[in-house]
Coordinates of C-alpha atoms in Angstrom, one line a residue:
M1 CA -39.1 2.4 23.9
M2 CA -40.1 5.1 21.4
V3 CA -43.1 7.4 22.1
S4 CA -44.8 8.6 18.9
E5 CA -45.0 12.1 20.0
A6 CA -41.8 14.0 20.6
N7 CA -42.7 15.6 23.8
G8 CA -45.0 12.7 25.1
H9 CA -44.8 10.9 28.3
Y10 CA -46.0 7.4 29.2
I11 CA -46.0 5.3 32.3
Y12 CA -44.7 1.6 32.4
V13 CA -43.9 -1.3 34.6
D14 CA -41.0 -3.5 33.5
T15 CA -38.6 -6.2 35.0
S16 CA -36.1 -3.7 35.9
F17 CA -37.9 -3.1 39.3
A18 CA -40.5 -5.8 39.5
K19 CA -40.6 -9.5 39.4
Q20 CA -42.8 -12.0 37.3
G21 CA -46.2 -12.1 38.6
E22 CA -46.1 -8.9 40.3
K23 CA -49.1 -6.6 39.9
A24 CA -49.0 -2.7 39.2
V25 CA -52.4 -1.2 39.7
L26 CA -53.7 2.4 38.8
L27 CA -56.9 3.5 40.1
S28 CA -59.0 6.5 38.8
S29 CA -61.0 8.9 40.9
D30 CA -64.7 8.7 41.0
L31 CA -66.3 8.8 37.5
Q32 CA -69.9 9.0 36.3
A33 CA -71.1 8.3 32.8
E34 CA -74.7 9.8 32.8
E35 CA -74.2 9.7 29.1
W36 CA -72.9 6.8 26.9
S37 CA -69.0 7.1 26.9
C38 CA -66.0 5.6 25.2
L39 CA -62.8 4.7 27.2
R40 CA -59.7 4.7 25.1
L41 CA -56.5 3.1 26.1
V42 CA -53.1 3.4 24.2
Y43 CA -50.8 0.6 25.3
Q44 CA -48.1 -1.7 24.4
I45 CA -46.9 -5.1 25.8
T46 CA -43.2 -6.1 25.1
T47 CA -41.8 -9.5 25.8
S48 CA -38.2 -11.1 25.4
S49 CA -37.8 -12.9 22.1
G50 CA -39.3 -16.3 21.8
S51 CA -42.9 -16.7 22.9
P52 CA -43.1 -17.1 26.6
S53 CA -45.7 -19.5 28.0
D54 CA -46.5 -17.1 30.7
P55 CA -47.2 -13.6 28.9
S56 CA -47.7 -10.4 30.5
L57 CA -51.3 -9.2 31.1
L58 CA -53.0 -6.0 31.0
N59 CA -56.4 -5.8 32.7
L60 CA -59.0 -3.2 33.0
Y61 CA -61.7 -3.4 35.6
V62 CA -64.6 -1.3 36.5
R63 CA -65.5 -0.8 40.3
F64 CA -69.0 0.2 40.9
E65 CA -69.6 2.0 44.2
D66 CA -72.3 -0.4 45.3
E67 CA -70.5 -3.6 44.4
S68 CA -67.9 -5.7 46.6
F69 CA -65.9 -6.9 43.7
D70 CA -64.4 -5.5 40.4
R71 CA -65.9 -6.5 37.0
L72 CA -63.3 -7.3 34.3
L73 CA -64.2 -5.2 31.3
W74 CA -61.0 -5.9 29.0
S75 CA -58.0 -7.9 29.0
A76 CA -54.9 -8.0 26.7
K77 CA -51.8 -10.1 26.5
E78 CA -50.6 -9.9 23.0
P79 CA -47.2 -8.4 22.7
S80 CA -46.5 -5.9 20.0
D81 CA -43.8 -3.6 18.6
S82 CA -45.9 -0.6 18.3
W83 CA -48.6 1.1 20.3
L84 CA -52.1 -0.4 20.3
I85 CA -55.4 1.3 20.9
A86 CA -58.3 -0.3 22.8
S87 CA -61.9 1.4 22.6
L88 CA -64.4 0.3 25.3
D89 CA -68.1 1.3 25.1
L90 CA -69.3 2.2 28.6
Q91 CA -73.0 2.2 29.0
N92 CA -74.7 5.2 30.6
T93 CA -75.3 4.5 34.2
S94 CA -76.3 6.9 37.2
K95 CA -74.0 4.9 39.6
K96 CA -70.5 6.1 40.5
F97 CA -67.8 4.0 39.3
K98 CA -63.8 3.9 39.4
I99 CA -61.5 2.4 36.5
L100 CA -58.8 0.0 37.8
I101 CA -55.9 -0.7 35.5
E102 CA -53.8 -3.7 36.4
G103 CA -50.5 -4.9 34.9
V104 CA -49.2 -8.3 35.6
L105 CA -45.7 -9.0 34.4
G106 CA -45.0 -12.2 32.6
Q107 CA -41.9 -14.3 32.0
G108 CA -38.7 -12.9 30.5
D109 CA -35.9 -10.4 31.3
T110 CA -37.3 -7.7 29.3
A111 CA -41.1 -7.9 29.9
S112 CA -42.8 -4.7 30.2
I113 CA -46.3 -3.0 30.0
A114 CA -46.7 0.7 28.9
L115 CA -49.5 3.1 29.0
F116 CA -49.4 6.2 26.8
E117 CA -53.0 7.5 26.9
I118 CA -56.2 6.9 28.9
K119 CA -59.1 8.9 27.8
M120 CA -62.7 8.9 28.5
T121 CA -65.1 10.9 26.2
T122 CA -68.8 11.1 25.8
G123 CA -70.2 9.4 22.8
Y124 CA -69.9 5.9 21.3
C125 CA -66.6 4.2 20.1
I126 CA -67.7 3.7 16.6
E127 CA -68.0 7.6 16.2
C128 CA -65.2 9.6 14.7
D129 CA -64.5 12.8 13.0
F130 CA -60.9 11.8 12.1
E131 CA -59.5 14.8 13.6
E132 CA -57.2 13.0 16.3
N133 CA -54.2 11.3 15.1
H134 CA -55.3 8.1 16.9
L135 CA -58.5 8.1 14.3
C136 CA -60.6 6.8 17.1
G137 CA -59.1 3.3 16.9
F138 CA -60.2 2.8 13.3
V139 CA -57.7 0.7 11.2
N140 CA -56.9 0.2 7.5
R141 CA -56.7 -3.4 6.4
W142 CA -53.6 -3.0 4.5
N143 CA -53.5 -3.8 0.7
P144 CA -50.4 -3.0 -1.4
N145 CA -52.2 -1.1 -4.0
V146 CA -55.2 0.7 -2.4
N147 CA -55.7 1.9 1.2
W148 CA -57.6 4.4 3.1
F149 CA -55.5 7.4 3.9
V150 CA -56.1 10.5 6.2
G151 CA -56.9 13.4 3.9
G152 CA -57.2 17.2 4.5
G153 CA -55.0 19.4 6.8
S154 CA -52.0 20.9 5.2
V155 CA -51.0 17.6 3.4
R156 CA -51.6 17.4 -0.3
N157 CA -50.1 14.1 -1.5
S158 CA -52.7 12.7 -3.6
H159 CA -53.1 12.9 -7.4
S160 CA -56.7 13.5 -7.3
L161 CA -58.3 16.7 -6.5
L162 CA -59.7 15.9 -3.1
P163 CA -62.3 17.8 -1.2
Q164 CA -62.4 19.9 2.0
D165 CA -63.4 18.0 4.9
H166 CA -66.9 18.0 6.3
T167 CA -66.1 18.7 10.1
F168 CA -64.7 22.0 9.9
K169 CA -65.5 22.7 6.0
S170 CA -62.0 24.0 5.7
E171 CA -58.5 23.2 4.8
L172 CA -57.6 22.4 8.3
G173 CA -60.1 19.6 8.9
H174 CA -59.4 15.9 8.1
Y175 CA -61.4 13.1 6.7
M176 CA -60.4 9.5 5.2
Y177 CA -60.2 8.8 1.5
V178 CA -59.4 6.0 -0.8
D179 CA -57.9 6.7 -4.2
S180 CA -57.8 4.4 -7.3
V181 CA -54.7 5.8 -8.8
Y182 CA -52.6 2.7 -7.9
V183 CA -55.3 0.1 -8.6
K184 CA -53.4 -2.9 -10.5
H185 CA -56.4 -5.5 -10.6
F186 CA -59.9 -5.8 -11.2
Q187 CA -62.1 -5.6 -7.8
E188 CA -59.2 -4.2 -5.7
V189 CA -60.6 -3.6 -2.2
A190 CA -59.8 -1.1 0.7
Q191 CA -61.3 -1.6 4.1
L192 CA -61.5 0.8 7.0
I193 CA -62.5 -1.2 10.2
S194 CA -64.0 0.5 13.3
P195 CA -63.2 -0.7 16.8
M196 CA -65.2 -3.8 18.0
T197 CA -68.4 -2.7 20.0
T198 CA -68.2 -3.9 23.6
A199 CA -71.7 -3.3 24.8
P200 CA -75.1 -4.0 23.1
M201 CA -76.4 -1.1 21.1
S202 CA -79.1 -0.6 18.4
G203 CA -80.0 2.6 16.4
C204 CA -79.1 4.8 13.5
L205 CA -75.4 5.0 12.2
A206 CA -74.8 8.1 10.2
F207 CA -71.9 9.2 8.1
Y208 CA -70.9 11.7 5.2
Y209 CA -69.3 10.4 2.0
Q210 CA -68.6 11.7 -1.4
L211 CA -67.4 9.9 -4.5
Q212 CA -66.6 11.0 -7.9
Q213 CA -69.5 10.8 -10.4
G214 CA -69.9 7.9 -12.8
N215 CA -66.7 6.1 -11.8
D216 CA -66.0 2.4 -11.5
N217 CA -66.2 1.9 -7.5
I218 CA -68.6 0.3 -5.2
F219 CA -68.9 1.8 -1.6
S220 CA -70.4 -0.5 1.0
V221 CA -70.7 -0.9 4.6
Y222 CA -70.7 -4.1 6.4
T223 CA -70.8 -5.5 10.0
R224 CA -68.5 -8.2 11.1
D225 CA -69.0 -10.3 14.3
G226 CA -66.4 -12.0 16.3
A227 CA -66.9 -15.3 14.4
G228 CA -65.9 -13.4 11.1
L229 CA -69.3 -13.4 9.5
Y230 CA -70.0 -10.5 7.3
E231 CA -73.3 -8.6 6.6
E232 CA -73.8 -5.9 4.2
I233 CA -76.0 -3.1 5.7
W234 CA -75.5 -0.2 3.2
K235 CA -74.3 0.3 -0.4
T236 CA -74.3 3.5 -2.6
G237 CA -77.4 3.5 -4.9
S238 CA -77.5 6.4 -7.3
P239 CA -74.0 7.6 -8.7
G240 CA -72.9 10.0 -6.1
N241 CA -72.1 13.7 -6.8
A242 CA -68.9 15.5 -5.8
V243 CA -70.5 17.0 -2.5
W244 CA -70.8 15.5 1.0
N245 CA -73.8 13.3 1.0
L246 CA -75.4 12.0 4.3
A247 CA -76.0 8.2 4.8
E248 CA -78.3 6.9 7.4
V249 CA -78.3 3.1 8.0
E250 CA -79.9 1.0 10.7
F251 CA -77.3 -0.5 12.9
S252 CA -77.8 -3.2 15.6
A253 CA -74.9 -4.7 17.4
P254 CA -76.6 -7.0 20.3
Y255 CA -73.1 -8.8 20.5
P256 CA -69.7 -7.5 19.7
M257 CA -69.3 -6.2 16.1
E258 CA -67.1 -4.1 13.9
V259 CA -68.3 -1.8 11.1
I260 CA -66.3 -2.0 7.9
F261 CA -66.3 0.7 5.2
E262 CA -65.3 -0.9 2.1
V263 CA -64.6 0.3 -1.4
A264 CA -64.1 -1.8 -4.3
F265 CA -62.5 -0.5 -7.5
N266 CA -62.8 -1.9 -11.0
G267 CA -59.8 -0.2 -12.4
P268 CA -57.4 2.8 -12.1
K269 CA -60.0 5.1 -13.3
G270 CA -62.2 4.6 -10.1
G271 CA -61.7 8.1 -8.7
Y272 CA -61.7 8.6 -5.1
V273 CA -64.2 7.8 -2.2
A274 CA -64.1 10.1 1.0
L275 CA -65.7 9.6 4.4
D276 CA -66.1 11.8 7.5
D277 CA -68.1 12.4 10.6
I278 CA -69.4 8.9 11.6
S279 CA -72.0 9.3 14.3
F280 CA -74.5 7.1 16.2
S281 CA -77.8 7.7 17.8
P282 CA -79.7 5.2 19.6
V283 CA -82.9 6.1 18.0
P284 CA -84.0 4.3 14.7
C285 CA -83.3 6.4 11.6
Q286 CA -86.7 6.8 10.2
N287 CA -88.3 7.5 13.7
Q288 CA -89.6 4.1 13.8
T289 CA -91.3 3.1 17.0
E290 CA -90.1 -0.4 16.8
L291 CA -88.1 -1.6 19.9
P292 CA -85.0 -3.6 19.3
F293 CA -85.7 -7.3 19.9
S294 CA -84.7 -8.5 23.4
A295 CA -83.7 -12.1 23.7
A296 CA -85.3 -12.1 27.3
E297 CA -88.7 -12.5 25.4
A298 CA -87.5 -16.0 24.4
S299 CA -86.4 -17.1 27.8
C300 CA -88.5 -18.7 30.5
N301 CA -88.0 -20.4 34.0
F302 CA -91.8 -21.4 34.2
E303 CA -92.2 -20.1 37.7
E304 CA -95.2 -17.9 36.9
D305 CA -96.5 -19.2 33.6
L306 CA -95.3 -20.3 30.0
C307 CA -94.0 -16.9 29.3
N308 CA -94.2 -16.5 25.5
F309 CA -94.2 -20.3 24.9
Y310 CA -97.2 -22.2 23.6
Q311 CA -98.1 -25.7 22.5
D312 CA -100.1 -27.1 19.7
K313 CA -103.5 -28.1 20.3
E314 CA -103.3 -31.9 19.9
G315 CA -102.7 -34.0 23.1
P316 CA -101.9 -33.1 26.6
G317 CA -98.4 -32.4 25.7
W318 CA -96.4 -30.4 28.2
A319 CA -97.7 -29.6 31.7
R320 CA -96.3 -27.0 34.1
V321 CA -95.8 -28.8 37.4
K322 CA -94.3 -28.3 40.8
V323 CA -93.3 -31.3 43.0
K324 CA -92.2 -31.2 46.6
P325 CA -88.7 -32.7 46.1
N326 CA -88.3 -35.9 48.3
M327 CA -85.8 -38.7 48.2
Y328 CA -87.2 -40.2 45.1
R329 CA -87.7 -37.2 42.9
T330 CA -85.8 -34.0 42.2
G331 CA -87.4 -30.7 42.1
D332 CA -87.1 -28.0 39.4
H333 CA -83.8 -26.6 38.3
T334 CA -84.4 -23.0 39.0
S335 CA -84.6 -23.2 42.9
G336 CA -85.2 -26.8 43.7
T337 CA -88.8 -26.0 44.8
G338 CA -90.3 -24.4 41.9
Y339 CA -92.0 -25.1 38.6
Y340 CA -90.9 -26.8 35.4
L341 CA -92.4 -28.5 32.5
L342 CA -93.1 -32.2 32.3
A343 CA -94.0 -34.3 29.2
N344 CA -95.5 -37.4 30.6
T345 CA -95.8 -39.8 27.7
K346 CA -96.5 -42.7 30.1
F347 CA -100.3 -42.0 30.4
T348 CA -100.9 -41.2 26.7
S349 CA -100.4 -44.8 25.6
Q350 CA -100.2 -43.5 22.0
P351 CA -97.1 -44.9 20.2
G352 CA -95.7 -42.0 18.1
Y353 CA -97.3 -39.6 20.7
I354 CA -95.6 -36.0 20.3
G355 CA -95.7 -33.1 22.6
R356 CA -94.6 -29.9 20.8
L357 CA -93.6 -26.7 22.7
Y358 CA -93.2 -23.7 20.4
G359 CA -91.0 -20.5 21.5
P360 CA -91.8 -17.0 20.4
S361 CA -90.7 -15.7 16.9
L362 CA -87.1 -14.7 16.6
P363 CA -85.9 -12.2 14.0
G364 CA -83.8 -13.6 11.2
N365 CA -80.1 -12.8 10.5
L366 CA -79.0 -12.8 14.1
Q367 CA -76.6 -15.1 15.9
Y368 CA -78.5 -16.9 18.8
C369 CA -77.5 -19.1 21.7
L370 CA -80.1 -21.5 23.0
R371 CA -79.5 -23.0 26.4
F372 CA -81.9 -25.2 28.5
Y373 CA -81.9 -27.8 31.1
Y374 CA -83.6 -31.2 30.7
A375 CA -84.0 -34.3 32.8
I376 CA -85.2 -37.8 31.5
Y377 CA -86.8 -40.5 33.7
G378 CA -87.8 -43.9 32.7
F379 CA -87.4 -45.0 28.8
L380 CA -85.3 -48.0 28.0
K381 CA -84.1 -46.3 24.9
M382 CA -83.2 -42.7 25.6
S383 CA -82.1 -41.4 22.2
D384 CA -84.4 -39.0 20.6
T385 CA -87.0 -38.9 23.6
L386 CA -86.4 -35.0 23.6
A387 CA -85.4 -33.1 20.2
V388 CA -85.1 -29.5 19.4
Y389 CA -86.0 -28.1 16.0
I390 CA -85.8 -24.8 14.2
F391 CA -88.9 -24.0 12.5
E392 CA -88.6 -21.5 9.5
E393 CA -91.8 -19.5 9.5
N394 CA -91.6 -18.6 5.7
H395 CA -90.8 -21.9 4.6
V396 CA -92.7 -24.2 7.1
V397 CA -89.4 -26.2 7.3
Q398 CA -88.3 -27.9 10.4
E399 CA -84.6 -28.6 10.9
K400 CA -83.6 -30.9 13.8
V401 CA -80.8 -29.2 15.5
W402 CA -80.3 -31.3 18.7
S403 CA -81.5 -34.4 20.4
V404 CA -80.9 -36.6 23.6
L405 CA -78.4 -39.4 22.9
E406 CA -77.7 -40.8 26.2
S407 CA -77.5 -39.1 29.5
P408 CA -77.7 -39.9 33.3
R409 CA -81.3 -40.5 34.3
G410 CA -83.0 -38.0 36.7
V411 CA -80.3 -35.5 36.5
W412 CA -80.7 -31.8 35.3
M413 CA -78.3 -31.6 32.3
Q414 CA -77.7 -28.3 30.3
A415 CA -77.9 -28.2 26.5
E416 CA -76.3 -25.5 24.4
I417 CA -77.2 -24.9 20.8
P418 CA -75.9 -22.0 18.4
F419 CA -77.9 -21.1 15.4
K420 CA -78.4 -18.3 12.8
K421 CA -81.1 -18.5 10.2
P422 CA -81.8 -15.8 7.4
M423 CA -85.7 -16.0 8.1
P424 CA -87.6 -15.4 11.3
T425 CA -87.6 -18.6 13.1
K426 CA -89.2 -20.4 16.3
V427 CA -87.6 -22.8 18.5
V428 CA -89.6 -26.1 19.0
F429 CA -89.1 -28.7 21.8
M430 CA -90.6 -32.0 20.9
S431 CA -91.0 -35.0 23.2
L432 CA -91.6 -38.4 21.7
C433 CA -92.7 -41.8 22.8
K434 CA -91.8 -44.3 20.0
S435 CA -93.5 -47.4 21.3
F436 CA -96.5 -48.3 23.5
W437 CA -93.8 -50.3 25.8
D438 CA -91.2 -47.7 26.3
C439 CA -92.5 -44.3 27.5
G440 CA -91.3 -42.1 30.4
L441 CA -91.1 -38.6 31.7
V442 CA -89.2 -35.8 30.0
A443 CA -88.5 -32.6 32.1
L444 CA -87.7 -29.1 30.9
D445 CA -86.6 -26.0 32.6
D446 CA -84.8 -22.6 32.5
I447 CA -84.8 -22.0 28.7
T448 CA -82.7 -18.9 27.9
V449 CA -82.0 -17.4 24.5
E450 CA -79.0 -15.0 24.3
L451 CA -77.9 -13.0 21.3
G452 CA -74.2 -13.9 20.2
S453 CA -72.5 -17.2 19.7
C454 CA -72.3 -19.7 22.7
W455 CA -68.5 -19.7 22.6
S456 CA -67.5 -16.3 21.4
P457 CA -63.8 -15.7 21.6
E458 CA -64.2 -12.4 23.2
R459 CA -66.2 -13.7 26.0
L460 CA -64.6 -12.5 29.2
P461 CA -64.4 -14.7 32.3
P462 CA -67.5 -14.6 34.5
P463 CA -67.4 -11.7 36.9
P464 CA -65.4 -12.2 40.1
G465 CA -68.7 -12.4 42.1
E466 CA -69.5 -15.7 40.5
C467 CA -68.1 -19.1 40.8
T468 CA -69.3 -22.4 39.1
F469 CA -66.1 -24.2 40.0
E470 CA -65.8 -25.3 36.2
Q471 CA -62.3 -23.8 35.7
D472 CA -61.0 -23.6 39.2
E473 CA -62.1 -22.7 42.6
C474 CA -62.1 -19.0 41.8
A475 CA -60.9 -16.9 44.6
F476 CA -61.9 -19.4 47.3
T477 CA -59.2 -20.7 49.7
Q478 CA -59.0 -23.2 52.4
E479 CA -56.6 -23.0 55.3
R480 CA -55.5 -26.7 55.2
R481 CA -56.1 -29.1 52.3
N482 CA -56.3 -32.7 53.2
R483 CA -58.9 -35.5 53.0
S484 CA -61.2 -33.8 55.4
S485 CA -61.3 -30.5 53.3
W486 CA -63.7 -29.2 50.7
H487 CA -63.1 -31.3 47.3
K488 CA -63.9 -30.4 43.8
R489 CA -65.7 -33.3 42.0
R490 CA -67.8 -34.0 39.1
G491 CA -70.4 -36.9 38.6
E492 CA -71.7 -38.8 41.8
T493 CA -70.0 -38.9 45.1
P494 CA -68.5 -42.4 46.0
T495 CA -70.8 -43.2 48.8
S496 CA -74.3 -44.4 47.7
Y497 CA -77.5 -42.7 49.1
T498 CA -75.7 -39.5 49.6
G499 CA -74.5 -36.4 47.7
P500 CA -75.5 -35.3 44.3
K501 CA -75.5 -37.1 40.9
G502 CA -74.1 -34.2 39.0
D503 CA -73.3 -30.6 39.4
H504 CA -76.0 -27.9 39.2
T505 CA -74.3 -25.8 36.5
T506 CA -74.4 -28.1 33.4
G507 CA -75.0 -31.7 35.0
V508 CA -71.6 -32.9 34.0
G509 CA -69.4 -30.1 35.5
Y510 CA -67.7 -29.5 38.9
Y511 CA -69.1 -28.7 42.4
M512 CA -67.4 -28.5 45.9
Y513 CA -68.2 -31.2 48.5
I514 CA -67.2 -32.7 51.7
E515 CA -66.5 -36.5 51.5
A516 CA -68.0 -37.8 55.0
S517 CA -66.3 -41.1 54.7
H518 CA -62.9 -39.3 55.1
M519 CA -64.2 -37.4 58.2
V520 CA -65.2 -38.1 61.8
Y521 CA -68.6 -37.0 63.3
G522 CA -68.5 -33.2 63.9
Q523 CA -65.4 -32.5 61.9
K524 CA -65.5 -29.0 60.0
A525 CA -64.4 -28.1 56.5
Q526 CA -64.3 -24.3 55.7
L527 CA -64.1 -22.5 52.3
V528 CA -63.3 -18.8 52.5
S529 CA -64.1 -16.4 49.9
W530 CA -61.6 -13.7 48.8
S531 CA -61.7 -10.4 50.5
L532 CA -64.7 -8.5 49.6
R533 CA -64.8 -4.6 49.8
G534 CA -67.4 -3.1 52.2
V535 CA -70.0 -0.9 50.7
T536 CA -73.1 0.7 52.0
G537 CA -76.4 -0.9 51.3
K538 CA -77.3 -4.6 51.0
H539 CA -75.6 -7.5 49.3
C540 CA -77.4 -10.6 48.1
L541 CA -75.5 -13.9 48.2
T542 CA -77.1 -16.9 46.1
F543 CA -75.9 -20.4 45.9
F544 CA -77.0 -24.0 45.4
Y545 CA -76.5 -26.6 48.2
H546 CA -77.1 -30.3 48.2
M547 CA -77.9 -32.1 51.5
Y548 CA -79.1 -35.6 50.9
G549 CA -78.3 -38.6 53.0
A550 CA -79.7 -40.0 56.2
G551 CA -76.8 -38.9 58.4
T552 CA -76.3 -35.4 56.9
G553 CA -74.9 -32.8 59.4
L554 CA -74.7 -29.0 59.2
L555 CA -74.0 -26.5 56.5
S556 CA -73.6 -22.8 57.5
V557 CA -72.7 -19.5 56.0
Y558 CA -70.7 -17.0 58.3
L559 CA -69.6 -13.3 57.8
K560 CA -66.1 -12.4 59.0
K561 CA -65.3 -8.7 59.1
E562 CA -61.7 -7.4 58.9
G563 CA -60.4 -6.6 62.2
D564 CA -63.1 -8.9 64.1
S565 CA -61.9 -12.0 65.9
G566 CA -65.2 -13.9 65.6
E567 CA -67.7 -14.6 62.9
S568 CA -71.4 -14.1 62.6
L569 CA -73.8 -16.6 61.3
L570 CA -75.9 -15.6 58.3
W571 CA -77.6 -18.7 57.3
R572 CA -77.9 -22.4 58.4
R573 CA -79.4 -25.8 57.4
R574 CA -79.3 -28.9 59.6
G575 CA -79.9 -32.5 58.4
E576 CA -81.2 -34.1 55.2
Q577 CA -83.0 -31.7 53.1
S578 CA -83.8 -33.1 49.5
I579 CA -82.4 -35.2 46.7
S580 CA -82.3 -31.9 44.7
W581 CA -80.1 -29.1 44.5
L582 CA -81.8 -26.2 46.4
R583 CA -81.2 -22.5 46.0
A584 CA -80.2 -20.4 49.1
L585 CA -80.6 -16.5 49.3
V586 CA -78.7 -14.7 51.9
E587 CA -79.0 -10.9 52.3
Y588 CA -76.5 -9.1 54.4
S589 CA -75.0 -5.8 54.9
C590 CA -71.4 -4.9 55.7
D591 CA -69.5 -1.4 55.3
R592 CA -66.0 -2.7 55.7
Q593 CA -63.7 -5.5 54.1
H594 CA -65.0 -8.9 54.9
Q595 CA -65.1 -12.6 53.7
I596 CA -67.7 -15.2 53.5
I597 CA -67.2 -18.5 54.9
F598 CA -68.9 -21.8 53.9
E599 CA -68.7 -24.3 56.6
A600 CA -69.7 -28.0 56.5
I601 CA -69.9 -30.2 59.5
R602 CA -70.1 -34.0 59.0
G603 CA -73.0 -35.7 60.4
V604 CA -73.6 -39.0 62.4
S605 CA -72.9 -41.4 59.5
I606 CA -70.8 -41.7 56.3
R607 CA -74.1 -40.8 54.4
S608 CA -73.6 -37.0 55.1
D609 CA -71.9 -35.7 51.9
I610 CA -72.7 -32.0 51.6
A611 CA -72.2 -30.1 48.4
I612 CA -72.2 -26.4 47.1
D613 CA -72.2 -24.9 43.6
D614 CA -73.0 -21.7 41.6
I615 CA -72.1 -19.1 44.2
K616 CA -73.0 -15.6 43.2
F617 CA -72.6 -12.2 45.0
Q618 CA -74.9 -9.4 43.6
A619 CA -75.2 -5.7 44.9
G620 CA -78.5 -4.7 46.3
P621 CA -81.2 -6.7 48.2
C622 CA -82.4 -10.3 47.3
A623 CA -85.2 -9.9 45.0
E624 CA -86.7 -13.2 46.0
M625 CA -86.3 -13.4 49.7
E626 CA -89.9 -14.6 50.2
D627 CA -88.8 -17.9 48.4
I628 CA -86.7 -18.8 51.5
T629 CA -89.3 -18.4 54.2
Q630 CA -91.5 -21.2 52.5
Q631 CA -88.5 -23.4 52.4
S632 CA -87.2 -22.8 55.8
S633 CA -90.1 -23.9 58.3
G634 CA -89.3 -26.6 60.6
Y635 CA -85.5 -26.1 61.1
S636 CA -84.2 -25.3 64.4
E637 CA -81.7 -22.8 63.5
D638 CA -82.9 -20.8 60.6
L639 CA -81.7 -17.3 59.9
N640 CA -83.2 -15.6 56.8
E641 CA -82.0 -12.1 57.1
I642 CA -79.6 -10.6 59.5
E643 CA -78.2 -7.1 59.4
Y644 CA -75.3 -5.9 61.1

């Protein structure tokens, strides 16, 4: 394998001394990023000819000192015949962390993974002065006639008389330039593309440029998101003069974006355009005090109030309610015992009755992903009982983007809607009762709005501290697998009057449960977590559990420390709890390697299915510990908080 610098070194792992599936791990020393930093990686993955179904993987994790698991920041598996560069933005943090680089060999006799450079520098990845030969990961989109080239230094290979660079203001410095001398067609385009941002940022993007006066060229700057949508954010106005001009442009990347510097020529007399010293500041350009829009403003779990949602004046519409879940009615989606919204069309007895709930104003030209949970009760015809409209404020236009078709009754279901509109918009939830004879209840909870698309290709898998059981069982294991183990399932469990009707995550996904009809009274099933690192300070474990059925047994959570023979009990529930999924919060401390064990014990009858879903480990204490104490009265063995 060739290395681009004659005296350079690189490190690699390949099949000459490792087998397929084996991992090689590099761990950095303790790092700190008090200021925003950019981590660059120059790497190459090679594979034998043909495309193996099992490619090699290069993963980069960040390990925060107070977290018991590693977070995947970036992953690559595309083989290439040259060195590639990855640029990752690291947000400023006061926490210490380590960077972990893992190579996993794929199939093939000649599979290899090589690293040529790992470098962490202060600043943003989209900044560049073009003085280093990797050009900060900026790439030219190749065009046979016009391209961006590196100018300056001792090289003088252009037909045009090019300027001195802006950084050093001398012969020695470098910049990027495009020259029209080889233009063959009308509107030839050259593009210089920045690395994709990997952390949300908003502020002022500045750069220096110069172009030859009065020539046939158009210099523009665009952003492009993961779905390939372009948006122009800047264009040269007055004809430039042949000195370095400073351009400042408002730049907002709430989700991953590239910045594209584009020059279009109208003919071979377009002259040149030069670019240098791209920089970014998290402060708006014209010292505006406007804060960047936060999508959290448009989210609500209705525990305290309606947040920034409101309803129109006519009719009772949506009411914020809390029910004590019992065997006939489920509680809210957030915790099983909290508040949600209910549109009760039963008592309005107005055909055509509508309850409208408006969200706050959302700025235009951004990609949004709206998610919410709904449950429908009653109604003979379910379709259109709940609909979502996007209301464009400037045009008073309402566009229907989603409505219920058919879904299981009385189950919290997740809906997911991506949208992007040029104008400011509001999301409107509408519940409708079409006829006097067919009205029912519509419940709504946990509305979230995120910036970015719902299914963006660059979405990484969830952090290893979370498991929804949608793809697999994550890093949970079982000593033995047979009919009396934990099983993965979707939909209802086979025995009536026990077990959930659907999972907690989406209503149609997967959960883990014990099937009581395959077990005998007192039989145990254990689900064991992967090994978690010990850290100082508290951890918070949250999960949802479902214990419905007259014969329900016992659900316990244990802590097993490395080196200890026994386990200590952290949390327990006994007997039937609710027809709802309920949230558990368990706070514990452990400063050495450990595992968490979920143990279910079958009760006296076959109506004792027990299920769990949506497990999440977080650093720090549980913010909502007080929720538990309200739920836990009246159970013989209840341990809210135990420290070891």
